[in-house]
Each structure stands twice: as C-alpha cells, then as structure tokens.
Tab-separated table of C-alpha atoms in Angstrom:
chain	number	residue	atom	x	y	z
B	1033	MET	CA	12.121	16.835	38.459
B	1034	GLY	CA	11.356	17.772	34.595
B	1035	ARG	CA	9.849	15.542	32.375
B	1036	MET	CA	12.583	13.188	30.581
B	1037	ARG	CA	12.796	14.119	26.996
B	1038	PRO	CA	11.805	11.366	24.483
B	1039	PRO	CA	14.865	9.857	22.546
B	1040	PRO	CA	15.845	11.546	19.331
B	1041	PHE	CA	14.877	9.585	15.896
B	1042	SER	CA	17.973	7.787	14.613
B	1043	PRO	CA	19.121	8.785	10.904
B	1044	GLU	CA	17.592	5.335	9.967
B	1045	ILE	CA	13.910	5.949	11.593
B	1046	ARG	CA	14.023	9.741	9.752
B	1047	ARG	CA	14.679	7.992	6.392
B	1048	ALA	CA	11.788	5.902	7.078
B	1049	LEU	CA	9.409	9.110	8.076
B	1050	ARG	CA	10.000	10.788	5.390
B	1051	ILE	CA	8.907	7.834	2.884
B	1052	ASP	CA	6.011	7.129	5.431
B	1053	VAL	CA	4.973	10.998	5.631
B	1054	SER	CA	4.888	11.492	1.866
B	1055	ALA	CA	2.587	8.506	1.519
B	1056	ALA	CA	0.620	9.497	4.000
B	1057	LEU	CA	0.021	12.793	2.578
B	1058	LEU	CA	-0.897	11.194	-0.703
B	1059	PHE	CA	-3.482	8.593	1.110
B	1060	ALA	CA	-4.799	11.937	2.969
B	1061	VAL	CA	-5.973	13.141	-0.632
B	1062	PHE	CA	-7.667	9.980	-1.429
B	1063	ALA	CA	-9.257	9.574	1.820
B	1064	SER	CA	-10.378	13.152	1.992
B	1065	LEU	CA	-12.408	12.567	-1.342
B	1066	THR	CA	-13.738	9.209	-0.793
B	1067	THR	CA	-14.448	7.766	2.772
B	1068	PRO	CA	-16.517	11.154	4.435
B	1069	PHE	CA	-18.998	11.068	0.926
B	1070	ILE	CA	-19.585	7.229	0.850
B	1071	GLY	CA	-22.750	6.791	2.775
B	1072	LEU	CA	-24.026	10.244	1.843
B	1073	ILE	CA	-23.872	9.294	-1.811
B	1074	LEU	CA	-25.501	5.738	-1.381
B	1075	ARG	CA	-28.491	7.359	0.816
B	1076	ARG	CA	-29.108	10.935	-1.204
B	1077	ASP	CA	-27.448	10.082	-4.698
B	1078	LEU	CA	-28.376	6.227	-5.132
B	1079	GLY	CA	-31.410	5.885	-2.771
B	1080	ALA	CA	-29.664	3.033	-0.649
B	1081	THR	CA	-32.073	1.543	2.037
B	1082	PRO	CA	-31.344	0.771	5.656
B	1083	LEU	CA	-30.958	-3.154	4.474
B	1084	GLN	CA	-28.395	-2.053	1.668
B	1085	LEU	CA	-26.422	-0.099	4.459
B	1086	SER	CA	-26.439	-2.752	6.430
B	1087	VAL	CA	-25.279	-5.315	4.074
B	1088	MET	CA	-22.340	-2.865	3.113
B	1089	SER	CA	-21.039	-2.603	6.478
B	1090	ALA	CA	-21.687	-6.124	7.174
B	1091	ALA	CA	-19.944	-7.212	4.621
B	1092	GLY	CA	-16.994	-4.976	5.411
B	1093	GLY	CA	-16.771	-6.819	8.790
B	1094	ALA	CA	-16.804	-10.017	6.970
B	1095	CYS	CA	-13.851	-9.158	4.904
B	1096	LEU	CA	-11.932	-9.085	8.427
B	1097	LEU	CA	-12.735	-12.776	8.885
B	1098	LEU	CA	-9.904	-13.686	6.423
B	1099	SER	CA	-7.437	-12.169	8.370
B	1100	LEU	CA	-6.042	-15.610	9.854
B	1101	ALA	CA	-5.741	-16.833	6.061
B	1102	TRP	CA	-3.638	-13.564	5.281
B	1103	ALA	CA	-1.395	-13.725	8.009
B	1104	ARG	CA	-0.503	-17.442	7.344
B	1105	ALA	CA	-0.063	-16.592	3.728
B	1106	LEU	CA	2.590	-13.570	5.073
B	1107	GLY	CA	4.148	-16.449	7.285
B	1108	SER	CA	8.020	-15.463	7.584
B	1109	ARG	CA	8.036	-13.767	4.256
B	1110	PRO	CA	8.655	-9.945	3.984
B	1111	PRO	CA	6.007	-8.224	5.025
B	1112	LEU	CA	6.233	-5.288	2.536
B	1113	PRO	CA	4.799	-6.621	-0.476
B	1114	TYR	CA	1.714	-8.085	1.337
B	1115	PHE	CA	1.126	-4.576	2.828
B	1116	VAL	CA	1.659	-2.514	-0.342
B	1117	TRP	CA	-0.037	-4.548	-3.259
B	1118	PRO	CA	-3.476	-5.613	-1.284
B	1119	SER	CA	-3.701	-1.868	-0.412
B	1120	PHE	CA	-3.003	-0.657	-4.105
B	1121	VAL	CA	-5.973	-2.853	-5.425
B	1122	ALA	CA	-8.132	-1.698	-2.738
B	1123	ARG	CA	-7.744	1.938	-3.833
B	1124	GLY	CA	-7.437	1.342	-7.353
B	1125	LEU	CA	-10.937	-0.178	-7.608
B	1126	PHE	CA	-12.437	3.134	-7.022
B	1127	LEU	CA	-11.359	3.782	-10.462
B	1128	LEU	CA	-14.538	1.560	-11.319
B	1129	ALA	CA	-16.649	4.156	-9.494
B	1130	PRO	CA	-18.413	5.887	-12.819
B	1131	LEU	CA	-19.519	2.134	-13.320
B	1132	ALA	CA	-21.430	2.252	-10.416
B	1133	SER	CA	-25.023	3.275	-11.219
B	1134	SER	CA	-27.069	1.692	-8.566
B	1135	ALA	CA	-27.101	1.314	-4.768
B	1136	TRP	CA	-26.153	-2.454	-5.101
B	1137	SER	CA	-23.283	-1.911	-7.531
B	1138	PHE	CA	-21.812	0.806	-5.493
B	1139	VAL	CA	-22.001	-1.377	-2.154
B	1140	SER	CA	-20.207	-4.079	-4.476
B	1141	LEU	CA	-17.547	-1.723	-5.316
B	1142	VAL	CA	-16.949	-0.685	-1.425
B	1143	VAL	CA	-16.923	-4.312	-0.337
B	1144	ALA	CA	-14.294	-5.579	-2.808
B	1145	ALA	CA	-12.218	-2.735	-1.835
B	1146	ASN	CA	-12.563	-3.536	1.894
B	1147	VAL	CA	-11.630	-7.175	0.974
B	1148	PHE	CA	-8.245	-5.917	-0.558
B	1149	ALA	CA	-7.639	-3.522	2.593
B	1150	ALA	CA	-8.388	-5.753	5.204
B	1151	ALA	CA	-5.833	-8.316	3.540
B	1152	ALA	CA	-3.062	-5.751	4.232
B	1153	GLY	CA	-3.838	-5.613	8.202
B	1154	PRO	CA	-1.351	-8.515	9.265
B	1155	ALA	CA	1.700	-7.249	6.849
B	1156	GLN	CA	0.993	-3.684	8.174
B	1157	ALA	CA	1.537	-4.739	11.945
B	1158	ALA	CA	4.857	-6.489	11.069
B	1159	VAL	CA	6.131	-3.640	8.868
B	1160	VAL	CA	5.515	-1.401	11.883
B	1161	GLU	CA	7.227	-3.839	14.225
B	1162	ARG	CA	10.075	-4.150	12.247
B	1163	LEU	CA	10.405	-0.742	11.040
B	1164	TYR	CA	10.013	1.495	14.474
B	1165	PRO	CA	11.797	0.572	17.568
B	1166	ARG	CA	9.590	0.257	20.601
B	1167	ALA	CA	11.251	3.410	22.125
B	1168	THR	CA	9.840	5.599	19.217
B	1169	ARG	CA	6.983	3.832	17.758
B	1170	GLY	CA	4.343	5.619	19.212
B	1171	ARG	CA	5.665	9.135	18.148
B	1172	ALA	CA	6.498	8.179	14.904
B	1173	LEU	CA	3.224	6.538	14.037
B	1174	GLY	CA	1.402	9.769	15.647
B	1175	LEU	CA	3.965	11.822	13.267
B	1176	VAL	CA	2.577	9.852	9.926
B	1177	ARG	CA	-1.016	10.120	10.933
B	1178	MET	CA	-0.570	13.885	11.829
B	1179	ALA	CA	1.009	14.722	8.757
B	1180	GLY	CA	-1.940	13.367	6.737
B	1181	ALA	CA	-4.371	15.037	9.194
B	1182	ALA	CA	-2.701	18.599	8.369
B	1183	LEU	CA	-3.284	18.062	4.889
B	1184	GLY	CA	-6.995	16.809	5.528
B	1185	ILE	CA	-8.245	19.866	7.450
B	1186	GLY	CA	-8.270	22.033	4.084
B	1187	LEU	CA	-9.035	19.110	1.611
B	1188	ALA	CA	-12.033	18.243	3.952
B	1189	LEU	CA	-13.505	21.592	4.149
B	1190	GLY	CA	-12.938	22.107	0.093
B	1191	ALA	CA	-14.012	18.432	-0.902
B	1192	GLY	CA	-17.398	19.546	0.570
B	1193	GLN	CA	-17.638	22.258	-1.856
B	1194	LEU	CA	-16.328	19.946	-4.686
B	1195	PHE	CA	-18.995	17.355	-4.364
B	1196	GLU	CA	-21.879	20.018	-4.448
B	1197	ARG	CA	-20.539	20.976	-7.917
B	1198	VAL	CA	-18.930	17.840	-9.420
B	1199	ASP	CA	-20.326	14.517	-9.711
B	1200	TYR	CA	-18.672	12.023	-7.934
B	1201	ARG	CA	-17.749	9.847	-10.714
B	1202	VAL	CA	-15.231	12.189	-11.574
B	1203	ILE	CA	-13.912	12.759	-8.184
B	1204	PHE	CA	-13.544	9.123	-7.209
B	1205	PRO	CA	-10.926	8.011	-9.798
B	1206	VAL	CA	-8.831	10.698	-9.379
B	1207	ALA	CA	-8.528	10.305	-5.599
B	1208	ALA	CA	-8.217	6.695	-6.463
B	1209	VAL	CA	-5.072	7.776	-8.587
B	1210	LEU	CA	-3.461	9.429	-5.920
B	1211	GLY	CA	-4.283	6.513	-3.478
B	1212	MET	CA	-2.302	4.337	-5.550
B	1213	ALA	CA	0.506	6.563	-5.940
B	1214	ALA	CA	0.885	6.279	-1.855
B	1215	SER	CA	1.061	2.894	-2.096
B	1216	LEU	CA	3.740	2.928	-4.401
B	1217	ARG	CA	5.576	5.103	-2.733
B	1218	GLN	CA	5.477	2.841	0.637
B	1219	ARG	CA	7.413	0.385	-1.603
B	1220	ARG	CA	10.572	2.508	-0.699
B	1221	LEU	CA	10.155	1.916	3.089
B	1222	PRO	CA	13.362	0.589	4.529
B	1223	VAL	CA	11.769	-2.425	6.236
B	1224	PRO	CA	14.809	-4.261	7.904
B	1225	ALA	CA	15.049	-8.080	7.636
B	1226	ALA	CA	13.343	-10.418	10.217
B	1227	ALA	CA	15.845	-11.272	13.168
B	1228	GLU	CA	16.797	-15.205	13.488
B	1229	THR	CA	14.203	-15.243	15.998
B	1230	GLY	CA	11.627	-13.549	13.966
B	1231	GLU	CA	7.971	-14.315	12.915
B	1232	GLY	CA	7.502	-18.243	12.813
B	1233	PRO	CA	4.309	-19.651	10.990
B	1234	VAL	CA	0.718	-18.610	11.671
B	1235	GLY	CA	-1.729	-21.174	12.502
B	1236	GLY	CA	-5.103	-21.604	11.729
B	1237	LEU	CA	-8.001	-21.513	13.941
B	1238	ARG	CA	-7.328	-24.643	16.273
B	1239	GLN	CA	-4.100	-22.804	17.063
B	1240	SER	CA	-5.310	-19.339	17.310
B	1241	TRP	CA	-7.635	-20.647	20.197
B	1242	THR	CA	-4.719	-22.033	21.799
B	1243	VAL	CA	-2.608	-18.831	22.032
B	1244	VAL	CA	-5.994	-17.202	23.264
B	1245	ARG	CA	-6.230	-19.717	25.751
B	1246	HIS	CA	-2.816	-19.390	27.277
B	1247	ASP	CA	-2.625	-15.407	27.123
B	1248	ASP	CA	-4.882	-14.246	30.106
B	1249	VAL	CA	-4.151	-10.602	29.523
B	1250	PHE	CA	-4.880	-11.211	25.457
B	1251	ARG	CA	-8.148	-12.555	26.201
B	1252	ARG	CA	-9.497	-10.514	28.349
B	1253	LEU	CA	-8.533	-7.665	25.844
B	1254	LEU	CA	-10.371	-9.153	23.245
B	1255	VAL	CA	-13.422	-9.446	25.312
B	1256	ALA	CA	-13.195	-5.448	25.948
B	1257	SER	CA	-12.437	-4.963	22.425
B	1258	PHE	CA	-15.290	-6.988	21.100
B	1259	LEU	CA	-17.830	-4.947	23.044
B	1260	PHE	CA	-16.256	-1.629	22.081
B	1261	GLY	CA	-16.018	-2.763	18.431
B	1262	ALA	CA	-19.868	-4.071	18.482
B	1263	GLY	CA	-20.414	-0.391	19.632
B	1264	CYS	CA	-18.723	0.940	16.652
B	1265	TRP	CA	-20.290	-1.460	14.175
B	1266	ILE	CA	-24.012	-1.392	15.145
B	1267	GLN	CA	-23.783	2.315	14.506
B	1268	THR	CA	-22.603	2.214	10.501
B	1269	PRO	CA	-25.976	1.609	9.170
B	1270	ALA	CA	-27.378	4.216	11.382
B	1271	HIS	CA	-24.957	7.039	10.269
B	1272	PRO	CA	-26.299	7.931	6.597
B	1273	LEU	CA	-29.825	7.707	8.049
B	1274	LEU	CA	-29.099	10.161	10.601
B	1275	LEU	CA	-27.351	12.502	8.480
B	1276	VAL	CA	-29.382	12.467	5.451
B	1277	ASP	CA	-32.978	11.418	6.884
B	1278	VAL	CA	-32.910	13.204	10.435
B	1279	LEU	CA	-30.462	15.955	10.304
B	1280	HIS	CA	-30.657	16.657	6.490
B	1281	VAL	CA	-26.829	17.423	6.208
B	1282	SER	CA	-25.733	18.936	3.091
B	1283	ALA	CA	-22.560	17.693	1.364
B	1284	THR	CA	-20.790	21.083	2.492
B	1285	GLN	CA	-21.914	20.243	6.123
B	1286	VAL	CA	-20.227	16.675	5.611
B	1287	GLY	CA	-16.860	18.673	4.588
B	1288	VAL	CA	-16.917	20.400	7.715
B	1289	PHE	CA	-17.429	17.580	9.722
B	1290	ALA	CA	-14.487	15.913	7.801
B	1291	ALA	CA	-12.469	18.861	8.463
B	1292	ALA	CA	-13.046	19.149	12.234
B	1293	ALA	CA	-11.995	15.506	12.149
B	1294	ALA	CA	-8.752	15.946	10.394
B	1295	ALA	CA	-8.154	18.614	13.059
B	1296	ALA	CA	-8.829	16.388	15.702
B	1297	THR	CA	-6.396	13.528	14.111
B	1298	LEU	CA	-3.853	16.068	13.875
B	1299	VAL	CA	-4.162	16.656	17.801
B	1300	GLY	CA	-4.710	13.112	18.553
B	1301	GLY	CA	-1.637	11.623	16.591
B	1302	ALA	CA	0.586	13.707	18.685
B	1303	TRP	CA	-1.470	13.004	22.137
B	1304	TRP	CA	-1.781	9.216	21.528
B	1305	GLY	CA	1.405	8.722	20.151
B	1306	GLY	CA	3.228	10.483	22.931
B	1307	LEU	CA	0.901	9.126	25.822
B	1308	VAL	CA	1.644	5.210	24.575
B	1309	ASP	CA	5.610	5.767	24.591
B	1310	ARG	CA	5.502	7.437	27.967
B	1311	ARG	CA	3.054	5.036	29.637
B	1312	SER	CA	1.410	1.501	29.460
B	1313	SER	CA	-0.349	1.126	26.300
B	1314	LEU	CA	-3.512	-0.198	28.369
B	1315	ASP	CA	-3.675	3.463	29.970
B	1316	ALA	CA	-4.013	4.766	26.566
B	1317	LEU	CA	-6.678	1.981	25.484
B	1318	TRP	CA	-9.210	2.694	28.427
B	1319	MET	CA	-8.828	6.595	27.764
B	1320	MET	CA	-9.473	5.964	24.020
B	1321	TYR	CA	-12.441	3.472	24.962
B	1322	LEU	CA	-14.006	6.433	27.116
B	1323	VAL	CA	-13.485	9.021	24.106
B	1324	GLY	CA	-15.301	6.638	21.654
B	1325	ALA	CA	-18.378	6.283	24.123
B	1326	ALA	CA	-18.805	10.452	23.542
B	1327	THR	CA	-19.406	9.634	19.913
B	1328	PRO	CA	-22.956	7.639	20.257
B	1329	ALA	CA	-23.750	10.026	23.460
B	1330	ILE	CA	-23.852	12.900	20.778
B	1331	CYS	CA	-25.477	11.233	18.130
B	1332	ALA	CA	-28.237	10.284	20.530
B	1333	LEU	CA	-29.094	13.692	21.467
B	1334	ALA	CA	-27.981	15.615	18.417
B	1335	TRP	CA	-30.784	18.077	17.591
B	1336	ASP	CA	-29.046	20.241	15.070
B	1337	PRO	CA	-26.562	19.137	12.027
B	1338	TRP	CA	-23.863	21.363	13.668
B	1339	LEU	CA	-23.647	19.299	16.720
B	1340	LEU	CA	-21.984	16.567	14.723
B	1341	VAL	CA	-19.021	18.505	14.484
B	1342	ALA	CA	-18.452	17.532	18.290
B	1343	SER	CA	-18.827	13.723	17.219
B	1344	SER	CA	-16.889	13.867	14.426
B	1345	VAL	CA	-14.234	14.882	16.374
B	1346	THR	CA	-14.408	12.198	18.980
B	1347	ASP	CA	-14.821	9.797	16.323
B	1348	ALA	CA	-11.665	10.897	14.632
B	1349	LEU	CA	-9.789	10.801	18.160
B	1350	VAL	CA	-10.752	7.087	18.319
B	1351	GLY	CA	-10.240	6.531	14.722
B	1352	ILE	CA	-6.346	7.773	15.263
B	1353	GLY	CA	-6.467	5.467	18.654
B	1354	LEU	CA	-7.372	2.479	16.883
B	1355	ASP	CA	-4.355	2.965	14.410
B	1356	VAL	CA	-1.800	3.914	17.033
B	1357	VAL	CA	-2.994	2.595	20.501
B	1358	TRP	CA	-4.441	-0.609	19.528
B	1359	LEU	CA	-1.633	-1.574	17.292
B	1360	MET	CA	0.711	-0.693	20.068
B	1361	VAL	CA	-1.514	-2.919	22.707
B	1362	VAL	CA	-1.181	-5.784	20.393
B	1363	ILE	CA	2.482	-5.826	19.445
B	1364	ASP	CA	3.289	-5.012	22.924
B	1365	ILE	CA	1.454	-8.120	24.112
B	1366	ALA	CA	2.657	-10.427	21.277
B	1367	GLY	CA	6.172	-9.627	21.047
B	1368	PRO	CA	8.332	-9.258	18.168
B	1369	THR	CA	7.758	-12.637	17.147
B	1370	ARG	CA	4.161	-13.055	17.001
B	1371	ALA	CA	2.716	-9.568	15.873
B	1372	ALA	CA	0.996	-10.744	12.672
B	1373	GLN	CA	-0.676	-13.579	14.521
B	1374	TYR	CA	-1.975	-11.488	16.912
B	1375	VAL	CA	-3.399	-8.818	14.913
B	1376	ALA	CA	-5.079	-11.419	12.607
B	1377	ILE	CA	-6.693	-13.098	15.527
B	1378	GLY	CA	-8.279	-9.426	16.695
B	1379	ALA	CA	-9.021	-8.686	13.117
B	1380	THR	CA	-10.940	-11.896	12.886
B	1381	LEU	CA	-12.787	-11.170	15.727
B	1382	ALA	CA	-13.558	-7.753	14.310
B	1383	GLY	CA	-14.883	-9.489	11.353
B	1384	VAL	CA	-17.430	-11.639	13.531
B	1385	ARG	CA	-18.641	-8.067	15.330
B	1386	GLY	CA	-18.426	-6.571	11.688
B	1387	VAL	CA	-21.123	-9.042	10.379
B	1388	LEU	CA	-23.059	-9.081	13.340
B	1389	GLY	CA	-23.076	-5.514	14.388
B	1390	PRO	CA	-24.636	-3.871	11.483
B	1391	LEU	CA	-27.223	-6.499	11.154
B	1392	LEU	CA	-28.020	-5.900	14.960
B	1393	GLY	CA	-28.137	-1.986	13.980
B	1394	GLY	CA	-30.513	-2.394	11.244
B	1395	LEU	CA	-32.945	-4.527	13.470
B	1396	LEU	CA	-32.796	-1.915	16.213
B	1397	ILE	CA	-33.164	0.804	13.709
B	1398	GLY	CA	-36.602	-0.969	12.472
B	1399	ALA	CA	-37.427	-1.570	15.950
B	1400	PHE	CA	-37.101	1.528	18.223
B	1401	GLY	CA	-35.544	4.248	15.461
B	1402	VAL	CA	-32.383	5.479	14.632
B	1403	ARG	CA	-31.175	6.856	17.918
B	1404	ALA	CA	-31.878	3.878	19.954
B	1405	VAL	CA	-28.919	2.190	18.262
B	1406	TYR	CA	-26.488	4.916	19.751
B	1407	VAL	CA	-27.955	4.252	23.132
B	1408	VAL	CA	-27.060	0.621	22.806
B	1409	ALA	CA	-23.631	1.781	21.598
B	1410	LEU	CA	-22.799	3.924	24.410
B	1411	ALA	CA	-23.410	1.334	26.988
B	1412	LEU	CA	-21.402	-1.175	24.995
B	1413	MET	CA	-18.537	1.001	24.575
B	1414	THR	CA	-18.446	2.264	28.130
B	1415	GLY	CA	-18.612	-1.156	29.498
B	1416	ALA	CA	-15.549	-1.846	27.224
B	1417	ALA	CA	-13.608	1.034	29.092
B	1418	TRP	CA	-14.529	-0.342	32.616
B	1419	LEU	CA	-12.830	-4.006	31.494
B	1420	VAL	CA	-9.754	-2.288	30.567
B	1421	VAL	CA	-9.731	0.027	33.583
B	1422	ARG	CA	-9.761	-3.428	35.775
B	1423	GLU	CA	-7.348	-5.028	34.124
B	1424	PRO	CA	-4.948	-6.146	36.497
B	1425	ALA	CA	-1.911	-6.006	33.755
B	1426	ARG	CA	-3.211	-2.344	33.271
B	1427	ARG	CA	-0.408	-0.737	35.414
B	1428	ALA	CA	2.436	-3.056	34.111
B	1429	VAL	CA	5.042	-2.041	31.839
B	1430	VAL	CA	3.774	-4.046	28.868
B	1431	TYR	CA	5.996	-3.648	26.376
B	1432	SER	CA	8.712	-5.052	28.848
B	1433	ARG	CA	7.766	-8.447	26.839
B	1434	SER	CA	8.654	-6.863	23.425
C-alpha cells in the first residue's frame, strides 16, 4: 500500500506562505550576518571574560521570565502586531552596534535585543495556530524555514570572509535594516480573526500553576523540556571559549560552520515538518532530543576545529526542531484556545533554566574546564529523550484535541 500523499495547500495558505517565505529570506540575511559571530566578536575582538559570556546568556534566559506577562498583554487581541513590532525593535537594536565599544556595552545590546525578541514568542504561537491548519501546519512551517536555510548556506560562507575584511560595526547595522524589513513584511500576513471559542485571557503564575497541575501530559513534557533546555543553556558560555581558546577557530571557519548549519536546517525543515504532520508530534520530539544530545558529545571530544562542522549540523537540526516540533507539541496539547498561554508557560520555565544554566556552566568551566560542561549537557539531554520515549501519550494522536 502506497504512502498517502499529504493534502495540498489551499490558495489562502499559499498566499500566506508567499509572504512568510519572503520575510524568512530577509531574516536569513540578518541572522547569517549576526548570530554566528556574536560570541566570536565578544571573545576575540572585545576580550569578553567567561563571566561576561555567562551573564549575557543568563540575561537572555531571564528575558523569557516575562513570557506570561507578554501573553497576558496579548490576551484575546489580534496577535500579529504583538509579533511584528517587538521583533522589529529587537532587530533594529543592532543599528547601535557601532556604539558598542566594550564587552559590557555589546552584552547590553544583545540582552536588550533578547528582551524584545522574547516578547514576540506568545504572539508568534497564536499567529501560527490561526494562520496554518493542523493538517498542513508542519509542512508549512518547514517550508518557511527551508527557504531561509537555502539562502543561508551561501550567505554563511560569504559572511565568514566578510568578517575577516570588514568591521562588525559596519556589518551589523546593514543586517539590522534587513531584519527590520523582514518584520515589516510580516505585517501583511493574512491572519484570520479568532473564532468565537478563541483565546481567553491568560492568567498569572497562580493560574498557570493550575494549568500545569491539571494537565498531566503537559507537566511531564515540561520536566523533559527543562532537562533538555538546561543541557542547552549550560553550554552557552563554553562555546566561545571552545572556539577561541581551545580550538583557535577563525572567522572563515565560523562561516563554514554556519553554512553547514544552514544546509542542515534546509534538510531538517523538510524532515521535521513532514514528520509532525504524519505522526504524533511527541515521536518527533524524542528524536529531536536524541539528535540534540549529539552536539555536546561532539564538542566534548573535538580535537580539531573542523569537527565542529558535525556539531553545527546537529545543533541546527535541533534549532529547526525547536522552531517546528516543540511549537507543534505545545499547540497540539493546548488546543486552539490556549496556545499562547501554554507557550508562555514553557517559555517562563525556559527563562528559569536560561538564568541558572549559563551560571552553572560558568561554575563548571572554572572548576573542571570547558569540556566538562559538555559531558553534563550530554547526560541531561539524553535523560530528556528517555522521558519522552516513556511518555504514555506518545503513541496517541496528540493533535486530536486541537
């Protein structure tokens, strides 16, 4: 018996995809010219200390602690403006890069950008839930991510060479303009109005705790997510040190790593998107967690810079997995009326581990060295995958609740 063909995209979805893909292409340029090089610039050009790297990572996590507040501000209002404008400001802050002449000022710039980027999270979930029907949501999200990744492959290779020749104080403002243009393009997304049974008001911590206490599946998945996320966050202060101090990586090599990551995102977008449309999103989640555990394993053993190509690939597969799979898991469990609230709860816990993880990573580096961080991360992430495999609801059709 042949495999059932996925349903085609409707004209409305194709229209939304044209806008979403064009915005993703603009964002890909912004991201390719900024994200891979932040740690390198801080450590190599500005002489950031392990403490400063840990503070930057922890502050980025702390921004997520405001997620419930952002979700309450969204309430039942149209989500698109709450998605577009915080993202616009977050990207526009990189216009100020020429003024960041010290490690602390650059860290402050990155943290401020993270604050506004985190504010867009709950609204993004509401936009996705309204914009793309469940039967095609995974493929639609995967297609958008694939478009950005396809452009990112060539951009990353060129960006590495560009940073060898041009000062980041010139590159970052140009990237910021393109990132802001991506946000403006997203203003045209045809987001439907909420149904009469649409999102209700989002409560505070007490109401959120009630939600977690009464939803057994969500509670167990939050535990697994916390372990996996902690494994990710404790690595953040170690990465720049591994690149610069241990393996002596050049900007050109960072560009190659980013190109490999973009290629992996291209493949991962198709794979994860198709998988969550064909099977339970929880099946995709444990697979993603196992792939993620490969990253610290590679970094712990890496003796040559070029081995980080492999960790860049696995890290990118997890990155696109978090974009597609975790968002799908949360929307599937929450249903159409509570997506923003569930995303906010998950993001708040991400903020807790985002604060504690980098600080713990910094302590591990000081006590046992850079590579010890990756050993601990491997144990945490493998444990998360094991918990999801054991989840009783894994084989159920999770999205039947949507």
